[in-house]
Amino acid sequence: IAMSHGSCDAPRPGDTEVSAEWISNVLRENKIIGAEESVREAVVTDLKGNRGLTGAISKLVLTYAGDCAGPTSMILKMTTEGNRKSDSAREGMFYQNFQEEFSAYLPQVLYSHADMSERTSVILMSNLKETNKGTDVNFLFGNQIWGVPDGAVDDSYPDQLAVLEEMFLAAAEWNAKYWNDESLKQQKWLKSVPWYNGEDQQRWEHAIQRSKDAWIKCKSKLDAGEGSFTMNEKLRKIIDLSFDNSSWEALQDHLQSTDVPFTLCHGDFHAANMFFNKEKPHLRIYDWSEIGLWEPCADLGQTVISDIRPSVWLDEDVKILRKYWEKLIELGVSADEFPFEKCLEGYQRAPIERWIWVFCILFNYGLPDCATQYFHDQLLAFVEKHGGDREFYV
């Protein structure tokens, strides 16, 4: 949908109101309300956003002029005025380029605008909690340390391993479709594409330094005996050595290796970005702001470390990984070029590489010590199970 002019303009970063005329037009164009029906008022709530780090996420509460069976609320996500970055338009670009192909796994997206030059995106989508019977996937996994709201989960939902299997198999669908697809390297808005093309070294080095600085701050706090967070010495040494051995040259060697597959990856594949619908297809996945090229198993292990207690996944995750691999092969990935042993090696390594960066960068967000301890223990459990004798990760 093109940006309009006049009284029915789409909202832009910094706006505090949404035009009822604009949203009426959007709903009509998507055949959600009739040509003669209209929204009388769209009230923006939760304008400061929620846990999302890439944009403000608000709920629009809709009232209609006369009788209308349209939705009573929608979800609006847009770049915040003070947080425009070079990749701020990426999620909007994703919906514009891939919405139809990924539709089985997405909430209904009614409007998507992306402006690379202005570094902005505006996305309007259905409110899954109104249009679908289900719950947030993170609630099914226990919601880390944050607690599960009363009534959010009941016995009708599958167990955690069954949900994890659905997540892995969903990823296999798009991973297989874009497996080693060189044409994706022309889509420079996708995350990591410049790095695969040997470009944007400064930005990569800045990201690594940002995480390293946060890690130094964490160690200073630990050494001063501040707080209640306890650090495992083995993991501390691994993180130190990982930063010491990270370099642009090492990254390029890895990305250009023919032994390391790449594909289209969500990039922030964890349970808080998913909704479980009681009707099939069960999964709805959102927050595609990190969509880009990478090793597929980094996504898979990210959610295991982020969301699932070791008592649940220990000795079970590799069984589910094999089902993921079998799905890839069924969908056309070569078993000769990508045997299960290579899939397992990637799963045992790539999620830890990602999570070392994430674990350290989280110190910049002022998490309580209990949350830091949770992520520490989750990462350590994965390292202990899958790390072998590896001393560092690059």
mmCIF file of N, CA and C in Angstrom, residues 18-97:
data_model
loop_
_atom_site.group_PDB
_atom_site.id
_atom_site.type_symbol
_atom_site.label_atom_id
_atom_site.label_comp_id
_atom_site.label_asym_id
_atom_site.label_seq_id
_atom_site.Cartn_x
_atom_site.Cartn_y
_atom_site.Cartn_z
ATOM 1 N N VAL A 18 -3.355 8.007 15.017
ATOM 2 C CA VAL A 18 -3.535 7.270 13.765
ATOM 3 C C VAL A 18 -4.865 7.689 13.156
ATOM 4 N N SER A 19 -4.827 8.048 11.896
ATOM 5 C CA SER A 19 -6.018 8.524 11.211
ATOM 6 C C SER A 19 -7.063 7.409 11.084
ATOM 7 N N ALA A 20 -8.278 7.680 11.538
ATOM 8 C CA ALA A 20 -9.378 6.719 11.376
ATOM 9 C C ALA A 20 -9.688 6.503 9.902
ATOM 10 N N GLU A 21 -9.527 7.554 9.109
ATOM 11 C CA GLU A 21 -9.787 7.429 7.675
ATOM 12 C C GLU A 21 -8.751 6.512 7.030
ATOM 13 N N TRP A 22 -7.493 6.680 7.435
ATOM 14 C CA TRP A 22 -6.433 5.823 6.881
ATOM 15 C C TRP A 22 -6.679 4.360 7.223
ATOM 16 N N ILE A 23 -6.941 4.076 8.479
ATOM 17 C CA ILE A 23 -7.113 2.676 8.859
ATOM 18 C C ILE A 23 -8.387 2.095 8.258
ATOM 19 N N SER A 24 -9.394 2.930 8.045
ATOM 20 C CA SER A 24 -10.590 2.458 7.341
ATOM 21 C C SER A 24 -10.238 2.025 5.926
ATOM 22 N N ASN A 25 -9.430 2.829 5.239
ATOM 23 C CA ASN A 25 -9.025 2.483 3.880
ATOM 24 C C ASN A 25 -8.215 1.188 3.846
ATOM 25 N N VAL A 26 -7.323 1.021 4.827
ATOM 26 C CA VAL A 26 -6.516 -0.195 4.885
ATOM 27 C C VAL A 26 -7.407 -1.420 5.082
ATOM 28 N N LEU A 27 -8.351 -1.328 6.001
ATOM 29 C CA LEU A 27 -9.246 -2.457 6.259
ATOM 30 C C LEU A 27 -10.116 -2.769 5.046
ATOM 31 N N ARG A 28 -10.554 -1.739 4.332
ATOM 32 C CA ARG A 28 -11.360 -1.973 3.121
ATOM 33 C C ARG A 28 -10.520 -2.643 2.035
ATOM 34 N N GLU A 29 -9.302 -2.134 1.823
ATOM 35 C CA GLU A 29 -8.454 -2.693 0.768
ATOM 36 C C GLU A 29 -8.104 -4.149 1.035
ATOM 37 N N ASN A 30 -8.059 -4.523 2.309
ATOM 38 C CA ASN A 30 -7.782 -5.915 2.665
ATOM 39 C C ASN A 30 -9.058 -6.731 2.837
ATOM 40 N N LYS A 31 -10.191 -6.128 2.459
ATOM 41 C CA LYS A 31 -11.493 -6.803 2.471
ATOM 42 C C LYS A 31 -11.865 -7.332 3.859
ATOM 43 N N ILE A 32 -11.522 -6.564 4.868
ATOM 44 C CA ILE A 32 -11.873 -6.923 6.235
ATOM 45 C C ILE A 32 -13.171 -6.248 6.655
ATOM 46 N N ILE A 33 -13.411 -5.057 6.121
ATOM 47 C CA ILE A 33 -14.700 -4.401 6.317
ATOM 48 C C ILE A 33 -15.262 -4.035 4.951
ATOM 49 N N GLY A 34 -16.547 -3.780 4.916
ATOM 50 C CA GLY A 34 -17.193 -3.455 3.651
ATOM 51 C C GLY A 34 -16.908 -2.041 3.174
ATOM 52 N N ALA A 35 -17.246 -1.788 1.932
ATOM 53 C CA ALA A 35 -16.962 -0.491 1.312
ATOM 54 C C ALA A 35 -17.672 0.650 2.007
ATOM 55 N N GLU A 36 -18.812 0.378 2.626
ATOM 56 C CA GLU A 36 -19.582 1.429 3.289
ATOM 57 C C GLU A 36 -19.295 1.518 4.786
ATOM 58 N N GLU A 37 -18.489 0.629 5.304
ATOM 59 C CA GLU A 37 -18.175 0.610 6.728
ATOM 60 C C GLU A 37 -16.917 1.438 7.000
ATOM 61 N N SER A 38 -16.795 1.946 8.217
ATOM 62 C CA SER A 38 -15.646 2.800 8.519
ATOM 63 C C SER A 38 -15.321 2.785 10.010
ATOM 64 N N VAL A 39 -14.076 3.104 10.299
ATOM 65 C CA VAL A 39 -13.618 3.259 11.675
ATOM 66 C C VAL A 39 -13.908 4.691 12.112
ATOM 67 N N ARG A 40 -14.537 4.847 13.257
ATOM 68 C CA ARG A 40 -14.800 6.183 13.772
ATOM 69 C C ARG A 40 -13.593 6.724 14.533
ATOM 70 N N GLU A 41 -12.910 5.826 15.273
ATOM 71 C CA GLU A 41 -11.782 6.278 16.081
ATOM 72 C C GLU A 41 -10.783 5.139 16.243
ATOM 73 N N ALA A 42 -9.497 5.477 16.178
ATOM 74 C CA ALA A 42 -8.403 4.526 16.440
ATOM 75 C C ALA A 42 -7.563 5.108 17.568
ATOM 76 N N VAL A 43 -7.629 4.474 18.730
ATOM 77 C CA VAL A 43 -6.920 4.965 19.906
ATOM 78 C C VAL A 43 -5.615 4.188 20.066
ATOM 79 N N VAL A 44 -4.520 4.909 20.119
ATOM 80 C CA VAL A 44 -3.202 4.288 20.273
ATOM 81 C C VAL A 44 -2.945 4.059 21.761
ATOM 82 N N THR A 45 -2.693 2.810 22.127
ATOM 83 C CA THR A 45 -2.359 2.484 23.511
ATOM 84 C C THR A 45 -0.954 1.910 23.572
ATOM 85 N N ASP A 46 -0.357 1.905 24.744
ATOM 86 C CA ASP A 46 1.009 1.390 24.930
ATOM 87 C C ASP A 46 1.978 2.049 23.957
ATOM 88 N N LEU A 47 1.861 3.379 23.799
ATOM 89 C CA LEU A 47 2.634 4.062 22.761
ATOM 90 C C LEU A 47 4.132 3.979 22.986
ATOM 91 N N LYS A 48 4.549 3.807 24.235
ATOM 92 C CA LYS A 48 5.982 3.720 24.503
ATOM 93 C C LYS A 48 6.557 2.377 24.100
ATOM 94 N N GLY A 49 5.738 1.458 23.635
ATOM 95 C CA GLY A 49 6.232 0.169 23.179
ATOM 96 C C GLY A 49 6.361 -0.814 24.312
ATOM 97 N N ASN A 50 6.858 -2.012 23.967
ATOM 98 C CA ASN A 50 7.015 -3.040 24.986
ATOM 99 C C ASN A 50 8.445 -3.552 24.971
ATOM 100 N N ARG A 51 8.644 -4.875 25.021
ATOM 101 C CA ARG A 51 9.993 -5.412 25.109
ATOM 102 C C ARG A 51 10.766 -5.316 23.797
ATOM 103 N N GLY A 52 10.107 -4.942 22.701
ATOM 104 C CA GLY A 52 10.797 -4.858 21.422
ATOM 105 C C GLY A 52 11.925 -3.838 21.463
ATOM 106 N N LEU A 53 13.060 -4.210 20.877
ATOM 107 C CA LEU A 53 14.224 -3.331 20.906
ATOM 108 C C LEU A 53 14.392 -2.540 19.611
ATOM 109 N N THR A 54 13.645 -2.885 18.567
ATOM 110 C CA THR A 54 13.872 -2.265 17.265
ATOM 111 C C THR A 54 12.773 -1.290 16.873
ATOM 112 N N GLY A 55 11.694 -1.212 17.632
ATOM 113 C CA GLY A 55 10.630 -0.301 17.275
ATOM 114 C C GLY A 55 9.558 -0.290 18.338
ATOM 115 N N ALA A 56 8.755 0.768 18.330
ATOM 116 C CA ALA A 56 7.650 0.866 19.279
ATOM 117 C C ALA A 56 6.507 -0.017 18.796
ATOM 118 N N ILE A 57 5.968 -0.823 19.689
ATOM 119 C CA ILE A 57 4.864 -1.714 19.369
ATOM 120 C C ILE A 57 3.657 -1.265 20.168
ATOM 121 N N SER A 58 2.606 -0.884 19.470
ATOM 122 C CA SER A 58 1.418 -0.338 20.115
ATOM 123 C C SER A 58 0.179 -1.110 19.686
ATOM 124 N N LYS A 59 -0.845 -1.055 20.526
ATOM 125 C CA LYS A 59 -2.137 -1.637 20.159
ATOM 126 C C LYS A 59 -3.082 -0.512 19.789
ATOM 127 N N LEU A 60 -3.741 -0.652 18.651
ATOM 128 C CA LEU A 60 -4.758 0.303 18.239
ATOM 129 C C LEU A 60 -6.115 -0.258 18.616
ATOM 130 N N VAL A 61 -6.859 0.464 19.419
ATOM 131 C CA VAL A 61 -8.212 0.065 19.801
ATOM 132 C C VAL A 61 -9.189 0.790 18.875
ATOM 133 N N LEU A 62 -9.983 0.004 18.149
ATOM 134 C CA LEU A 62 -10.835 0.561 17.104
ATOM 135 C C LEU A 62 -12.297 0.584 17.523
ATOM 136 N N THR A 63 -12.968 1.688 17.205
ATOM 137 C CA THR A 63 -14.422 1.749 17.306
ATOM 138 C C THR A 63 -14.950 2.153 15.937
ATOM 139 N N TYR A 64 -16.134 1.660 15.601
ATOM 140 C CA TYR A 64 -16.665 1.832 14.252
ATOM 141 C C TYR A 64 -17.873 2.748 14.243
ATOM 142 N N ALA A 65 -18.110 3.348 13.101
ATOM 143 C CA ALA A 65 -19.311 4.159 12.892
ATOM 144 C C ALA A 65 -20.445 3.217 12.512
ATOM 145 N N GLY A 66 -21.346 2.974 13.432
ATOM 146 C CA GLY A 66 -22.431 2.034 13.164
ATOM 147 C C GLY A 66 -22.019 0.601 13.444
ATOM 148 N N ASP A 67 -22.890 -0.336 13.098
ATOM 149 C CA ASP A 67 -22.619 -1.756 13.311
ATOM 150 C C ASP A 67 -21.555 -2.245 12.322
ATOM 151 N N CYS A 68 -20.550 -2.931 12.862
ATOM 152 C CA CYS A 68 -19.478 -3.445 12.008
ATOM 153 C C CYS A 68 -18.813 -4.597 12.742
ATOM 154 N N ALA A 69 -18.530 -5.676 12.012
ATOM 155 C CA ALA A 69 -17.916 -6.856 12.620
ATOM 156 C C ALA A 69 -16.396 -6.857 12.453
ATOM 157 N N GLY A 70 -15.821 -5.695 12.202
ATOM 158 C CA GLY A 70 -14.374 -5.617 12.034
ATOM 159 C C GLY A 70 -13.626 -5.855 13.336
ATOM 160 N N PRO A 71 -12.332 -6.002 13.261
ATOM 161 C CA PRO A 71 -11.531 -6.255 14.473
ATOM 162 C C PRO A 71 -11.611 -5.081 15.435
ATOM 163 N N THR A 72 -11.562 -5.382 16.713
ATOM 164 C CA THR A 72 -11.614 -4.317 17.714
ATOM 165 C C THR A 72 -10.226 -3.763 18.034
ATOM 166 N N SER A 73 -9.192 -4.446 17.554
ATOM 167 C CA SER A 73 -7.832 -3.939 17.790
ATOM 168 C C SER A 73 -6.892 -4.421 16.703
ATOM 169 N N MET A 74 -5.799 -3.699 16.512
ATOM 170 C CA MET A 74 -4.731 -4.050 15.580
ATOM 171 C C MET A 74 -3.400 -3.779 16.280
ATOM 172 N N ILE A 75 -2.331 -4.312 15.734
ATOM 173 C CA ILE A 75 -0.988 -4.061 16.255
ATOM 174 C C ILE A 75 -0.236 -3.167 15.280
ATOM 175 N N LEU A 76 0.330 -2.091 15.796
ATOM 176 C CA LEU A 76 1.109 -1.148 14.996
ATOM 177 C C LEU A 76 2.549 -1.154 15.491
ATOM 178 N N LYS A 77 3.480 -1.373 14.586
ATOM 179 C CA LYS A 77 4.899 -1.325 14.936
ATOM 180 C C LYS A 77 5.566 -0.335 13.999
ATOM 181 N N MET A 78 6.298 0.600 14.570
ATOM 182 C CA MET A 78 7.015 1.547 13.719
ATOM 183 C C MET A 78 8.293 2.022 14.398
ATOM 184 N N THR A 79 9.219 2.434 13.585
ATOM 185 C CA THR A 79 10.485 2.945 14.077
ATOM 186 C C THR A 79 10.236 4.123 15.011
ATOM 187 N N THR A 80 10.951 4.147 16.119
ATOM 188 C CA THR A 80 10.834 5.297 17.008
ATOM 189 C C THR A 80 11.661 6.453 16.460
ATOM 190 N N GLU A 81 11.199 7.655 16.710
ATOM 191 C CA GLU A 81 11.839 8.850 16.138
ATOM 192 C C GLU A 81 13.303 8.951 16.543
ATOM 193 N N GLY A 82 13.618 8.570 17.773
ATOM 194 C CA GLY A 82 14.994 8.705 18.238
ATOM 195 C C GLY A 82 15.841 7.469 18.052
ATOM 196 N N ASN A 83 15.337 6.476 17.301
ATOM 197 C CA ASN A 83 16.070 5.214 17.171
ATOM 198 C C ASN A 83 16.167 4.777 15.715
ATOM 199 N N ARG A 84 16.421 5.731 14.835
ATOM 200 C CA ARG A 84 16.583 5.400 13.418
ATOM 201 C C ARG A 84 18.005 4.919 13.172
ATOM 202 N N LYS A 85 18.121 3.669 12.708
ATOM 203 C CA LYS A 85 19.419 3.083 12.407
ATOM 204 C C LYS A 85 19.446 2.661 10.951
ATOM 205 N N SER A 86 20.619 2.287 10.490
ATOM 206 C CA SER A 86 20.746 1.936 9.077
ATOM 207 C C SER A 86 19.901 0.726 8.702
ATOM 208 N N ASP A 87 19.546 -0.114 9.703
ATOM 209 C CA ASP A 87 18.739 -1.290 9.416
ATOM 210 C C ASP A 87 17.305 -1.170 9.906
ATOM 211 N N SER A 88 16.870 0.029 10.253
ATOM 212 C CA SER A 88 15.536 0.207 10.833
ATOM 213 C C SER A 88 14.419 -0.131 9.860
ATOM 214 N N ALA A 89 14.693 -0.085 8.566
ATOM 215 C CA ALA A 89 13.663 -0.380 7.570
ATOM 216 C C ALA A 89 13.580 -1.861 7.237
ATOM 217 N N ARG A 90 14.443 -2.693 7.849
ATOM 218 C CA ARG A 90 14.576 -4.086 7.401
ATOM 219 C C ARG A 90 13.288 -4.886 7.556
ATOM 220 N N GLU A 91 12.619 -4.749 8.685
ATOM 221 C CA GLU A 91 11.413 -5.569 8.877
ATOM 222 C C GLU A 91 10.330 -5.197 7.869
ATOM 223 N N GLY A 92 10.180 -3.910 7.611
ATOM 224 C CA GLY A 92 9.228 -3.498 6.589
ATOM 225 C C GLY A 92 9.603 -4.048 5.223
ATOM 226 N N MET A 93 10.895 -4.058 4.922
ATOM 227 C CA MET A 93 11.370 -4.626 3.654
ATOM 228 C C MET A 93 11.058 -6.119 3.574
ATOM 229 N N PHE A 94 11.191 -6.801 4.699
ATOM 230 C CA PHE A 94 10.889 -8.235 4.707
ATOM 231 C C PHE A 94 9.435 -8.477 4.312
ATOM 232 N N TYR A 95 8.518 -7.758 4.942
ATOM 233 C CA TYR A 95 7.114 -7.984 4.627
ATOM 234 C C TYR A 95 6.800 -7.607 3.176
ATOM 235 N N GLN A 96 7.461 -6.600 2.654
ATOM 236 C CA GLN A 96 7.220 -6.220 1.273
ATOM 237 C C GLN A 96 7.748 -7.256 0.290
ATOM 238 N N ASN A 97 8.847 -7.922 0.648
ATOM 239 C CA ASN A 97 9.490 -8.850 -0.280
ATOM 240 C C ASN A 97 9.125 -10.316 -0.068
#
